[in-house]
Backbone as ProteinMPNN parsed JSONL, in Angstrom:
{"seq_chain_A": "XXXXXXXXXXXXXXXXXXXXXXXXXXXXXXXXXXXXXXXXXXXXXXXXXXXXXXXXXXXXXXXXXXXXXXXXXXXXXXXXXXXXXXXXXXXXXXXXXXXXXXXXXXXXXXXXXXXXXXXXXXXXXXXXXXXXXXXXXXXXXXXXXXXXXXXXXXXXXXXXXXXXXXXXXXXXXXXXXXXXXXXXXXXXXXXXXXXXXXXXXXXXXX", "coords_chain_A": {"N_chain_A": [[0.781, -1.386, 0.233], [1.838, 1.343, 0.792], [3.711, 1.691, -1.414], [2.051, 2.077, -3.301], [0.694, 4.585, -2.898], [3.029, 6.111, -3.096], [3.366, 6.059, -5.815], [1.186, 6.496, -7.127], [0.585, 7.74, -9.4], [2.219, 6.71, -11.549], [1.09, 4.469, -11.646], [-1.21, 5.106, -12.661], [-1.056, 6.189, -15.07], [-0.478, 3.689, -16.189], [-2.503, 2.377, -16.211], [-4.329, 3.812, -17.667], [-3.125, 3.551, -20.069], [-3.632, 0.892, -20.442], [-6.287, 0.436, -20.737], [-6.707, 2.096, -22.794], [-5.418, 0.671, -25.175], [-6.898, -1.7, -24.856], [-9.45, -0.851, -25.13], [-9.245, 0.406, -27.872], [-8.823, -1.686, -29.287], [-11.186, -3.071, -28.989], [-12.95, -1.729, -30.27], [-12.267, -1.709, -32.849], [-12.312, -4.177, -33.602], [-15.245, -4.569, -33.214], [-15.988, -2.954, -35.275], [-15.046, -4.586, -37.586], [-15.932, -7.199, -37.184], [-18.656, -6.962, -37.222], [-19.6, -6.801, -40.266], [-18.768, -9.114, -40.945], [-19.927, -10.872, -39.119], [-22.879, -10.244, -39.967], [-22.644, -10.805, -42.521], [-21.957, -13.718, -42.542], [-24.123, -14.755, -41.483], [-26.154, -14.286, -43.47], [-25.004, -15.871, -45.291], [-24.952, -18.946, -46.014], [-22.746, -20.462, -47.363], [-20.642, -18.766, -46.808], [-20.048, -18.961, -44.578], [-18.452, -20.952, -43.098], [-15.809, -20.621, -44.052], [-15.369, -17.727, -43.062], [-15.836, -18.525, -40.372], [-13.854, -20.186, -40.053], [-11.262, -18.811, -40.676], [-11.173, -16.735, -38.61], [-11.384, -18.497, -36.188], [-8.737, -19.724, -36.662], [-6.842, -17.703, -36.175], [-7.674, -16.956, -33.613], [-6.467, -19.225, -32.464], [-3.653, -19.104, -32.379], [-0.84, -19.087, -30.435], [-0.222, -16.41, -27.893], [2.048, -14.853, -27.68], [3.453, -15.61, -29.369], [2.26, -14.711, -32.018], [2.592, -11.734, -30.99], [5.401, -11.662, -31.706], [5.456, -12.077, -34.269], [4.335, -9.849, -35.23], [6.025, -8.174, -34.835], [8.351, -7.876, -37.046], [6.719, -6.628, -39.006], [5.026, -4.316, -37.908], [6.523, -3.456, -35.944], [7.938, -2.667, -32.583], [5.6, -1.649, -29.762], [2.039, 0.011, -28.957], [0.603, -0.455, -31.352], [1.444, -2.505, -32.484], [0.402, -4.866, -30.214], [-2.569, -3.656, -30.47], [-3.319, -4.883, -33.007], [-2.714, -7.494, -32.331], [-4.636, -8.08, -30.366], [-7.116, -7.568, -31.418], [-7.57, -9.55, -33.604], [-7.582, -11.575, -31.609], [-10.171, -11.258, -31.036], [-12.064, -11.289, -32.866], [-13.097, -13.663, -33.314], [-14.899, -14.57, -31.266], [-16.397, -12.179, -31.244], [-17.473, -12.204, -33.913], [-19.005, -14.664, -34.171], [-20.932, -14.312, -32.381], [-22.335, -12.334, -33.487], [-23.195, -13.071, -35.708], [-24.792, -15.559, -34.66], [-26.717, -14.067, -33.163], [-28.327, -12.89, -35.014], [-29.127, -14.705, -36.498], [-30.644, -15.989, -34.669], [-33.119, -14.637, -34.608], [-36.428, -15.001, -34.943], [-37.848, -16.217, -38.032], [-40.608, -15.538, -38.491], [-40.907, -13.23, -37.416], [-39.063, -11.786, -38.998], [-40.322, -12.078, -41.593], [-42.579, -10.553, -41.174], [-41.794, -8.177, -41.082], [-40.73, -7.621, -43.385], [-42.939, -7.852, -44.701], [-44.018, -5.419, -44.497], [-43.087, -3.814, -45.915], [-40.597, -3.039, -45.512], [-37.202, -2.459, -46.34], [-34.432, -4.852, -46.661], [-32.091, -3.765, -45.443], [-33.126, -1.975, -43.769], [-34.798, -3.721, -42.112], [-32.837, -5.18, -41.201], [-31.513, -3.34, -39.47], [-33.369, -2.15, -37.343], [-35.051, -4.342, -36.813], [-33.685, -7.058, -36.712], [-30.861, -6.421, -35.513], [-31.816, -5.005, -33.168], [-32.764, -7.245, -31.349], [-31.036, -9.108, -31.472], [-29.33, -7.779, -29.943], [-28.854, -8.83, -27.26], [-27.153, -11.061, -27.346], [-25.089, -10.064, -29.083], [-23.796, -8.391, -27.275], [-23.02, -10.272, -24.986], [-20.931, -11.544, -26.329], [-19.416, -9.655, -26.722], [-18.645, -8.961, -24.013], [-17.388, -11.451, -23.15], [-15.148, -11.112, -25.167], [-14.337, -8.531, -24.213], [-12.928, -9.225, -21.731], [-11.572, -10.874, -22.184], [-9.38, -9.281, -23.873], [-8.701, -7.632, -22.096], [-7.323, -9.009, -20.271], [-5.187, -10.586, -21.989], [-3.812, -8.411, -23.026], [-2.11, -7.727, -20.89], [-0.014, -9.134, -21.397], [1.045, -7.831, -23.208], [2.768, -5.933, -22.614], [5.539, -6.961, -23.185], [6.472, -6.481, -25.471], [6.745, -3.847, -25.603], [4.614, -2.0, -24.865], [3.335, -0.902, -23.17], [0.85, -0.418, -20.389], [-0.635, -2.08, -17.551], [0.859, -4.481, -17.322], [3.412, -3.602, -17.323], [4.223, -3.029, -15.329], [3.781, -5.07, -13.717], [5.937, -6.796, -15.227], [7.981, -5.459, -14.789], [8.174, -5.402, -11.875], [9.012, -8.409, -11.379], [11.324, -8.139, -12.845], [12.959, -7.144, -10.966], [12.163, -8.26, -8.449], [10.464, -7.008, -7.037], [7.83, -7.163, -4.936], [5.324, -5.592, -4.208], [5.092, -3.993, -6.422], [4.447, -5.952, -8.192], [2.253, -7.067, -6.974], [0.421, -4.715, -7.242], [0.065, -3.845, -10.072], [-1.009, -6.431, -11.024], [-3.107, -6.749, -9.308], [-4.934, -4.519, -10.195], [-5.245, -4.733, -12.847], [-7.042, -7.166, -12.711], [-9.054, -6.316, -11.028], [-9.787, -4.246, -13.151], [-10.785, -5.918, -15.32], [-12.704, -7.176, -13.427], [-14.811, -5.309, -12.959], [-15.336, -4.307, -16.044], [-16.63, -6.809, -16.622], [-18.617, -7.168, -14.745], [-20.477, -4.554, -15.322], [-20.931, -4.941, -18.202], [-22.364, -7.128, -18.023], [-24.436, -6.562, -16.718], [-25.478, -4.689, -18.785], [-26.301, -6.872, -20.418], [-28.12, -8.439, -19.544], [-30.125, -6.395, -19.003], [-30.777, -5.846, -21.578], [-31.824, -8.123, -22.446], [-33.917, -8.386, -21.195], [-35.868, -6.521, -22.21], [-36.051, -7.616, -24.788], [-37.275, -9.711, -24.474]], "CA_chain_A": [[-0.013, -0.09, 0.024], [2.73, 2.291, 0.824], [4.44, 1.956, -2.549], [1.055, 2.455, -4.283], [0.452, 5.793, -2.272], [3.903, 6.827, -3.284], [3.454, 5.884, -6.901], [-0.07, 5.969, -7.864], [0.47, 8.45, -10.79], [2.767, 5.921, -12.302], [-0.235, 3.282, -11.68], [-2.837, 5.407, -13.186], [-0.593, 6.35, -16.374], [-0.451, 2.283, -16.879], [-4.087, 1.774, -16.048], [-4.967, 4.579, -18.58], [-2.777, 2.826, -21.362], [-4.5, -0.523, -20.58], [-7.915, 0.812, -21.187], [-6.516, 2.821, -24.231], [-5.138, -0.673, -25.903], [-8.076, -2.514, -25.177], [-10.727, -0.067, -25.894], [-9.199, 0.628, -29.297], [-8.935, -2.965, -30.075], [-12.244, -3.723, -29.449], [-13.836, -0.766, -31.161], [-11.446, -1.841, -34.087], [-13.022, -5.493, -33.313], [-16.654, -4.461, -33.354], [-15.922, -2.676, -36.83], [-14.42, -5.533, -38.479], [-16.741, -8.335, -37.011], [-19.824, -6.656, -37.518], [-19.954, -6.874, -41.315], [-18.369, -10.343, -40.997], [-20.838, -11.871, -38.86], [-23.952, -10.003, -40.727], [-22.4, -11.842, -43.856], [-21.978, -15.016, -42.441], [-25.453, -15.146, -41.081], [-26.596, -14.318, -44.383], [-24.571, -16.536, -46.647], [-24.284, -20.127, -45.324], [-21.301, -20.981, -47.863], [-18.952, -18.126, -46.63], [-20.012, -18.976, -43.022], [-17.33, -21.886, -42.558], [-14.619, -19.647, -44.331], [-15.205, -16.809, -42.121], [-15.308, -18.571, -38.762], [-12.654, -20.98, -39.908], [-10.099, -18.034, -40.415], [-11.127, -16.005, -37.441], [-10.765, -19.654, -35.257], [-7.296, -19.818, -36.797], [-6.341, -16.313, -35.507], [-8.002, -16.932, -32.27], [-5.642, -20.2, -31.624], [-2.298, -18.662, -32.585], [-0.385, -18.61, -28.997], [-0.303, -14.893, -27.761], [3.437, -14.643, -27.25], [4.104, -15.805, -31.055], [1.77, -13.499, -32.331], [3.25, -10.489, -30.692], [6.695, -11.761, -32.291], [5.482, -12.238, -35.657], [4.215, -8.923, -35.79], [7.572, -7.191, -34.786], [9.03, -7.366, -38.349], [5.803, -5.779, -39.643], [4.718, -3.169, -37.427], [7.431, -3.23, -34.678], [7.194, -2.583, -31.203], [4.801, -0.874, -29.497], [0.898, -0.141, -28.921], [0.11, -0.899, -32.449], [1.647, -4.477, -32.197], [-0.486, -5.122, -29.39], [-3.701, -3.577, -30.469], [-3.421, -5.495, -33.802], [-2.776, -8.72, -31.764], [-5.951, -8.028, -29.472], [-8.034, -7.24, -32.521], [-7.164, -10.741, -34.222], [-7.697, -12.732, -31.149], [-11.257, -10.687, -30.703], [-12.774, -11.571, -34.167], [-13.65, -14.906, -33.514], [-16.0, -14.104, -30.408], [-17.481, -11.135, -31.606], [-18.288, -12.504, -35.343], [-19.863, -15.914, -33.97], [-21.863, -13.863, -31.455], [-23.133, -11.619, -34.171], [-24.23, -13.848, -36.528], [-25.448, -16.126, -33.998], [-27.712, -13.099, -32.6], [-28.892, -12.417, -36.031], [-29.773, -16.011, -36.464], [-31.497, -16.485, -33.618], [-34.355, -13.998, -34.96], [-37.32, -15.854, -35.52], [-38.218, -16.208, -39.33], [-41.851, -15.191, -38.62], [-40.802, -11.764, -37.137], [-38.367, -11.096, -40.211], [-41.182, -12.034, -42.615], [-43.605, -10.034, -40.943], [-41.318, -6.762, -41.075], [-40.3, -7.163, -44.903], [-44.321, -7.596, -45.452], [-44.756, -3.876, -43.897], [-42.271, -2.835, -46.705], [-39.065, -2.617, -45.211], [-35.883, -2.997, -47.049], [-33.185, -5.785, -45.64], [-31.28, -3.009, -44.504], [-34.412, -1.767, -42.487], [-34.957, -5.014, -41.195], [-31.283, -5.536, -40.25], [-31.513, -2.066, -37.98], [-34.735, -1.793, -36.704], [-35.716, -5.559, -36.227], [-32.72, -8.172, -36.47], [-30.26, -6.117, -34.561], [-32.47, -4.673, -31.628], [-33.106, -8.366, -30.767], [-29.869, -9.901, -31.686], [-28.276, -7.141, -29.056], [-28.047, -9.463, -25.967], [-26.321, -12.04, -27.732], [-23.819, -9.347, -29.34], [-23.162, -7.803, -25.952], [-22.622, -11.318, -24.564], [-19.934, -11.798, -27.15], [-18.489, -8.275, -26.312], [-18.153, -9.087, -22.868], [-16.048, -12.158, -23.249], [-14.15, -10.423, -26.021], [-13.486, -7.36, -23.284], [-12.296, -9.633, -20.71], [-10.079, -11.506, -22.652], [-8.744, -8.543, -24.281], [-8.143, -6.949, -20.778], [-6.146, -10.119, -19.911], [-4.12, -10.71, -22.914], [-3.169, -6.899, -23.073], [-1.189, -7.639, -19.927], [1.283, -9.987, -21.953], [1.482, -6.863, -24.499], [3.972, -5.196, -22.264], [6.741, -7.539, -23.858], [6.4, -5.745, -26.898], [6.863, -2.262, -25.214], [2.994, -1.743, -25.368], [2.604, -0.315, -21.826], [0.06, -0.771, -19.56], [-0.633, -2.83, -16.522], [1.648, -5.517, -17.644], [4.692, -3.334, -17.476], [4.252, -2.853, -13.758], [4.087, -6.689, -13.689], [7.18, -7.492, -15.494], [9.366, -4.865, -14.151], [8.663, -6.076, -10.67], [9.302, -9.49, -11.574], [12.636, -8.229, -12.851], [13.456, -6.598, -9.76], [11.859, -9.004, -7.589], [9.691, -6.271, -6.263], [6.635, -7.622, -4.819], [4.47, -4.388, -4.189], [4.743, -3.647, -7.734], [3.837, -6.981, -8.906], [0.813, -6.969, -6.526], [-0.322, -3.774, -7.653], [-0.047, -4.463, -11.734], [-1.754, -7.612, -11.033], [-4.774, -6.456, -8.812], [-5.485, -3.34, -10.814], [-5.323, -5.757, -14.03], [-8.048, -8.222, -12.501], [-10.22, -5.265, -11.024], [-10.58, -3.768, -14.185], [-11.458, -7.217, -15.712], [-13.928, -7.506, -13.148], [-15.671, -3.977, -13.499], [-15.795, -4.286, -17.427], [-17.273, -7.859, -17.067], [-19.751, -6.911, -14.486], [-20.915, -3.727, -15.947], [-21.324, -5.88, -19.469], [-23.403, -8.368, -17.778], [-25.488, -5.926, -16.189], [-26.388, -4.247, -19.964], [-26.803, -7.848, -20.985], [-29.168, -8.599, -18.769], [-31.128, -5.505, -19.521], [-31.397, -5.777, -23.175], [-32.514, -9.559, -22.486], [-35.596, -8.288, -20.639], [-36.259, -5.909, -23.341], [-36.129, -8.378, -26.018], [-38.686, -10.557, -24.384]], "C_chain_A": [[0.75, 1.358, -0.148], [3.694, 2.53, -0.679], [3.251, 2.432, -3.419], [0.739, 3.947, -3.995], [1.484, 6.547, -2.997], [3.857, 7.024, -4.803], [2.037, 5.844, -7.688], [-0.267, 7.017, -9.383], [1.0, 7.595, -11.751], [1.665, 4.708, -12.489], [-1.58, 3.941, -12.631], [-2.483, 5.584, -14.685], [-0.774, 4.787, -16.981], [-1.855, 1.819, -16.931], [-4.602, 2.559, -17.601], [-4.378, 3.93, -20.226], [-3.483, 1.51, -21.341], [-5.713, -0.262, -21.016], [-7.642, 1.485, -22.545], [-6.243, 1.28, -25.41], [-6.168, -1.781, -26.021], [-9.216, -2.064, -25.514], [-10.45, 0.155, -27.184], [-9.454, -0.609, -29.995], [-10.24, -3.361, -29.938], [-13.265, -2.943, -30.284], [-13.327, -1.195, -32.801], [-12.133, -3.182, -34.391], [-14.22, -5.592, -33.905], [-16.807, -4.203, -35.044], [-15.867, -3.732, -37.676], [-15.669, -6.827, -38.712], [-18.425, -8.08, -37.436], [-20.331, -6.923, -38.969], [-19.771, -8.523, -41.474], [-19.503, -11.239, -40.659], [-22.361, -11.604, -39.491], [-23.842, -10.965, -42.086], [-22.549, -13.134, -43.66], [-23.582, -15.456, -42.291], [-26.412, -15.051, -42.467], [-26.312, -15.13, -45.74], [-24.062, -17.683, -45.959], [-22.942, -20.674, -46.027], [-20.238, -20.006, -47.503], [-18.801, -18.352, -45.103], [-18.517, -19.796, -42.623], [-15.834, -21.103, -42.837], [-14.397, -18.939, -43.538], [-14.55, -17.26, -40.436], [-14.098, -19.664, -39.123], [-11.13, -20.088, -39.795], [-9.875, -17.421, -38.909], [-10.758, -17.408, -36.312], [-9.347, -19.673, -35.222], [-6.505, -18.667, -36.291], [-6.44, -16.428, -34.211], [-6.685, -18.148, -31.415], [-3.934, -19.996, -31.689], [-1.848, -18.03, -30.852], [-0.003, -16.868, -29.032], [1.111, -14.321, -28.056], [4.086, -14.652, -29.066], [3.506, -14.937, -31.837], [2.369, -12.416, -32.458], [4.493, -10.517, -31.808], [6.745, -11.598, -33.518], [5.22, -10.719, -36.207], [5.081, -7.743, -35.762], [7.994, -6.798, -36.136], [7.958, -6.397, -39.151], [5.427, -4.225, -39.208], [5.423, -2.526, -36.308], [7.176, -3.344, -33.516], [6.021, -1.653, -30.719], [3.064, -0.881, -29.1], [0.284, -0.788, -30.153], [-0.147, -2.464, -32.808], [0.492, -5.293, -31.327], [-1.986, -4.995, -29.91], [-4.163, -4.483, -31.958], [-3.791, -7.016, -33.37], [-4.035, -8.704, -31.28], [-7.225, -7.972, -30.676], [-8.193, -8.848, -33.256], [-7.818, -11.776, -33.07], [-9.526, -12.439, -30.764], [-12.318, -11.119, -31.789], [-13.657, -12.756, -33.831], [-14.977, -15.049, -32.389], [-17.135, -13.353, -30.802], [-18.192, -11.6, -33.211], [-19.591, -13.673, -35.231], [-21.046, -15.059, -33.296], [-23.123, -12.877, -32.534], [-23.967, -12.312, -34.988], [-24.914, -14.876, -35.966], [-26.925, -15.651, -33.65], [-29.015, -13.016, -33.817], [-29.835, -13.749, -36.394], [-30.887, -16.539, -36.123], [-33.069, -15.469, -33.634], [-35.427, -14.883, -35.43], [-37.956, -15.365, -36.837], [-39.504, -15.342, -39.567], [-41.705, -13.508, -38.486], [-40.285, -11.003, -38.414], [-39.295, -11.157, -41.273], [-42.188, -10.872, -42.348], [-43.065, -8.361, -41.249], [-41.154, -6.671, -42.485], [-41.776, -7.09, -45.365], [-44.972, -6.131, -45.219], [-44.045, -3.103, -44.933], [-40.859, -2.431, -46.687], [-38.11, -3.201, -46.077], [-35.057, -4.05, -46.093], [-32.608, -5.259, -45.1], [-32.011, -2.495, -43.238], [-34.577, -2.796, -41.572], [-33.771, -5.579, -40.432], [-31.432, -4.443, -38.935], [-32.461, -2.012, -37.17], [-35.323, -3.48, -35.92], [-34.877, -6.769, -35.678], [-31.674, -7.795, -35.315], [-30.525, -5.479, -32.955], [-32.646, -5.979, -30.76], [-31.844, -9.328, -30.502], [-29.065, -9.24, -30.412], [-27.879, -8.042, -27.648], [-27.016, -10.691, -26.361], [-24.855, -11.185, -28.282], [-23.297, -8.893, -28.169], [-22.596, -8.926, -25.16], [-21.116, -11.616, -25.05], [-18.968, -10.595, -26.719], [-17.851, -8.37, -24.767], [-17.081, -10.187, -22.57], [-14.804, -11.794, -24.039], [-13.336, -9.588, -25.002], [-12.625, -7.925, -22.258], [-11.385, -10.523, -21.214], [-9.062, -10.516, -23.375], [-7.781, -8.263, -22.929], [-6.944, -7.968, -20.322], [-5.153, -10.2, -20.567], [-2.989, -9.285, -22.75], [-2.055, -7.195, -22.082], [0.431, -7.983, -20.625], [1.795, -8.732, -22.874], [2.567, -6.182, -24.244], [5.554, -5.969, -22.774], [6.937, -6.987, -24.833], [6.337, -3.926, -26.703], [5.397, -1.557, -25.623], [2.393, -0.651, -24.155], [1.671, -0.861, -21.27], [0.564, -1.392, -18.415], [0.443, -4.179, -16.43], [3.219, -5.104, -17.391], [5.218, -3.258, -16.066], [4.724, -3.925, -13.479], [5.611, -7.12, -13.648], [8.286, -6.652, -14.907], [9.411, -4.983, -12.982], [9.138, -7.077, -10.44], [10.922, -9.358, -11.904], [13.609, -7.721, -11.769], [13.343, -7.171, -8.584], [11.466, -7.911, -6.345], [8.696, -6.719, -5.95], [5.541, -6.994, -4.65], [4.023, -4.176, -5.59], [4.151, -4.606, -8.534], [2.19, -7.099, -8.755], [-0.046, -5.899, -7.225], [-0.67, -4.025, -9.116], [-1.188, -5.561, -11.598], [-3.305, -7.441, -10.636], [-5.483, -5.404, -9.427], [-5.949, -3.894, -11.925], [-7.177, -6.771, -13.568], [-9.081, -6.979, -11.971], [-10.913, -4.743, -12.191], [-11.22, -4.727, -15.164], [-12.723, -7.476, -14.872], [-15.098, -6.495, -13.393], [-16.24, -4.174, -14.672], [-17.008, -5.414, -17.26], [-18.758, -7.857, -16.329], [-20.902, -6.011, -14.964], [-21.851, -4.141, -17.52], [-22.709, -6.653, -19.285], [-24.408, -7.596, -17.124], [-26.336, -5.371, -17.66], [-26.777, -5.507, -20.972], [-28.022, -8.441, -20.841], [-30.699, -7.688, -18.934], [-31.769, -5.572, -20.708], [-32.14, -7.131, -23.251], [-33.75, -9.344, -22.016], [-36.234, -7.62, -21.913], [-36.867, -6.751, -24.589], [-37.295, -9.507, -26.085], [-40.118, -10.097, -24.802]], "O_chain_A": [[0.435, 2.257, -0.928], [4.301, 3.586, -0.864], [3.536, 3.238, -4.305], [0.495, 4.595, -5.013], [1.115, 7.578, -3.558], [4.28, 8.11, -5.2], [1.871, 5.216, -8.733], [-1.176, 6.915, -10.207], [0.419, 7.571, -12.836], [1.543, 4.13, -13.569], [-2.569, 3.381, -13.103], [-3.303, 5.257, -15.543], [-1.172, 4.647, -18.138], [-2.239, 0.924, -17.684], [-5.162, 1.926, -18.496], [-5.052, 3.876, -21.254], [-3.919, 1.109, -22.42], [-6.125, -1.028, -21.887], [-8.508, 1.34, -23.408], [-7.0, 1.06, -26.355], [-6.303, -2.565, -26.96], [-10.015, -2.748, -26.155], [-11.462, 0.129, -27.885], [-10.112, -0.7, -31.032], [-10.602, -4.113, -30.843], [-14.227, -3.447, -30.863], [-14.032, -0.967, -33.784], [-12.554, -3.289, -35.543], [-14.472, -6.359, -34.834], [-17.438, -4.884, -35.852], [-16.716, -3.787, -38.566], [-16.156, -7.271, -39.752], [-19.193, -8.937, -37.874], [-21.506, -7.285, -39.026], [-20.619, -9.152, -42.107], [-20.007, -12.081, -41.403], [-23.1, -12.586, -39.568], [-24.734, -11.672, -42.555], [-23.207, -13.794, -44.465], [-24.108, -16.37, -42.926], [-27.413, -15.767, -42.495], [-26.942, -15.15, -46.797], [-22.982, -17.642, -45.37], [-22.114, -21.275, -45.343], [-19.065, -20.248, -47.787], [-17.797, -18.064, -44.452], [-17.636, -19.268, -41.944], [-14.932, -21.019, -42.003], [-13.315, -19.088, -42.97], [-13.641, -16.859, -39.708], [-13.371, -19.907, -38.161], [-10.154, -20.434, -39.13], [-8.867, -17.517, -38.208], [-9.77, -17.238, -35.598], [-8.7, -19.652, -34.176], [-5.338, -18.919, -35.988], [-5.485, -16.088, -33.512], [-6.178, -18.035, -30.299], [-3.138, -20.71, -31.079], [-2.267, -17.039, -30.254], [0.402, -16.251, -30.017], [1.195, -13.278, -28.705], [4.871, -13.921, -29.67], [4.29, -14.245, -32.487], [2.729, -11.949, -33.538], [4.616, -9.625, -32.647], [7.727, -11.103, -34.072], [5.677, -10.318, -37.278], [4.983, -6.687, -36.387], [8.035, -5.61, -36.457], [8.375, -5.484, -39.864], [5.502, -3.223, -39.92], [5.141, -1.443, -35.796], [6.236, -4.064, -33.179], [5.579, -0.87, -31.559], [2.709, -2.043, -28.901], [-0.554, -1.669, -29.965], [-1.069, -3.206, -33.145], [-0.175, -6.218, -31.792], [-2.692, -6.002, -29.859], [-5.357, -4.771, -32.04], [-4.75, -7.66, -33.794], [-4.745, -9.498, -31.896], [-8.289, -8.535, -30.418], [-9.382, -9.153, -33.349], [-8.507, -12.717, -33.466], [-10.145, -13.368, -30.245], [-13.479, -11.271, -31.407], [-14.861, -12.753, -34.086], [-15.992, -15.643, -32.754], [-18.336, -13.623, -30.771], [-19.345, -11.292, -33.516], [-20.665, -13.689, -35.831], [-22.162, -15.211, -33.794], [-24.34, -12.781, -32.375], [-25.194, -12.222, -35.022], [-25.8, -15.304, -36.706], [-27.96, -16.312, -33.729], [-30.229, -13.062, -33.617], [-31.059, -13.723, -36.528], [-31.757, -17.192, -36.698], [-33.951, -15.605, -32.786], [-35.18, -15.538, -36.443], [-38.535, -14.279, -36.863], [-39.606, -14.58, -40.528], [-42.238, -12.694, -39.24], [-40.776, -9.966, -38.86], [-39.165, -10.218, -42.057], [-42.607, -10.252, -43.325], [-43.851, -7.477, -41.589], [-41.442, -5.566, -42.944], [-42.01, -6.364, -46.331], [-46.077, -5.751, -45.606], [-44.232, -1.888, -44.995], [-40.179, -1.771, -47.473], [-38.221, -4.351, -46.502], [-35.112, -3.975, -44.865], [-32.233, -5.784, -44.051], [-31.644, -2.558, -42.065], [-34.484, -2.665, -40.351], [-33.744, -6.226, -39.385], [-31.451, -4.723, -37.736], [-32.135, -1.742, -36.014], [-35.837, -3.647, -34.814], [-35.114, -7.375, -34.633], [-31.521, -8.532, -34.341], [-29.79, -5.465, -31.967], [-32.676, -5.856, -29.535], [-31.706, -10.106, -29.558], [-28.236, -9.941, -29.831], [-26.79, -7.942, -27.082], [-26.176, -11.12, -25.57], [-23.73, -11.574, -27.966], [-22.081, -9.066, -28.086], [-21.574, -8.605, -24.554], [-20.226, -11.891, -24.246], [-17.793, -10.791, -26.412], [-16.753, -7.914, -24.448], [-16.077, -9.958, -21.895], [-13.659, -12.084, -23.69], [-12.124, -9.711, -24.824], [-11.655, -7.278, -21.865], [-10.413, -10.876, -20.546], [-7.903, -10.918, -23.481], [-6.597, -8.546, -22.75], [-5.794, -7.605, -20.075], [-4.081, -9.949, -20.016], [-1.794, -9.238, -22.457], [-0.938, -6.875, -22.49], [1.52, -7.427, -20.485], [2.975, -8.721, -23.224], [3.333, -5.785, -25.122], [6.604, -5.34, -22.638], [8.13, -7.107, -25.113], [5.973, -3.061, -27.5], [5.205, -0.749, -26.531], [1.422, 0.105, -24.185], [1.509, -2.027, -21.63], [1.759, -1.405, -18.119], [0.681, -4.728, -15.354], [4.118, -5.938, -17.274], [6.393, -3.397, -15.725], [5.869, -4.046, -13.043], [6.303, -7.553, -12.727], [9.374, -7.129, -14.585], [10.527, -4.768, -12.508], [9.792, -7.142, -9.399], [11.736, -10.158, -11.443], [14.827, -7.896, -11.762], [14.102, -6.879, -7.66], [11.896, -7.88, -5.192], [8.128, -6.885, -7.029], [4.538, -7.665, -4.895], [2.841, -4.171, -5.932], [3.42, -4.29, -9.473], [1.28, -7.179, -9.58], [-1.125, -6.199, -7.735], [-1.807, -4.449, -9.324], [-2.264, -5.377, -12.167], [-4.321, -7.778, -11.243], [-6.692, -5.345, -9.203], [-7.128, -3.64, -12.17], [-8.182, -6.815, -14.278], [-10.012, -6.772, -12.748], [-12.132, -4.71, -12.364], [-12.183, -4.324, -15.815], [-13.727, -7.928, -15.424], [-16.155, -6.813, -13.936], [-17.468, -4.257, -14.716], [-18.151, -5.146, -17.63], [-19.789, -8.286, -16.848], [-22.056, -6.43, -15.049], [-22.985, -3.787, -17.845], [-23.701, -6.771, -20.004], [-25.453, -8.233, -16.994], [-27.552, -5.529, -17.765], [-27.377, -5.349, -22.035], [-28.794, -8.853, -21.706], [-31.865, -8.08, -18.972], [-32.972, -5.416, -20.921], [-33.036, -7.258, -24.085], [-34.678, -10.065, -22.381], [-37.081, -8.229, -22.565], [-37.924, -6.535, -25.182], [-37.935, -10.004, -27.013], [-41.075, -10.859, -24.668]]}, "name": "protein", "num_of_chains": 1, "seq": "XXXXXXXXXXXXXXXXXXXXXXXXXXXXXXXXXXXXXXXXXXXXXXXXXXXXXXXXXXXXXXXXXXXXXXXXXXXXXXXXXXXXXXXXXXXXXXXXXXXXXXXXXXXXXXXXXXXXXXXXXXXXXXXXXXXXXXXXXXXXXXXXXXXXXXXXXXXXXXXXXXXXXXXXXXXXXXXXXXXXXXXXXXXXXXXXXXXXXXXXXXXXXX"}
């Protein structure tokens, strides 16, 4: 606790870096996964290819992926963000696809019967009903990204992992504990918050 009180500014910077990396990765992942998920839901023939590629990206070991990106983008946050995006695509794409597929065909047919275009049906009917599944995927992806971003300190991306690894290198237990517990707390707060949103959306969809 004494170390934290003396170095709270450094911890705050590391926490902000961690949030910035994780948040940027999730925003980019959603932007990529959304069209992929919708396309996969609409085109069964492309579904296997899309899920196959995202599954392959998901199975690459974290350290290996970060290392493979070094010759391409070098060290730093860009490396970490690209890696986190690649890890998030499978969960987000699959949940977006599943959420849209889970909408009852009768509801979709009724919406089309009123004269709605395919885009209007997607925006006004399918997506609102699919939101609980989409948020569930976002919840899993967010917790995963926050956790894996700790390892990104190996490529000089900063974040809470930097505190942990510096503490390990100098055998400084307080630094390790502060970095690890702050990362855990961030993960729990995000998970609980998104779980609350998911529950509220689920009630509205009933």
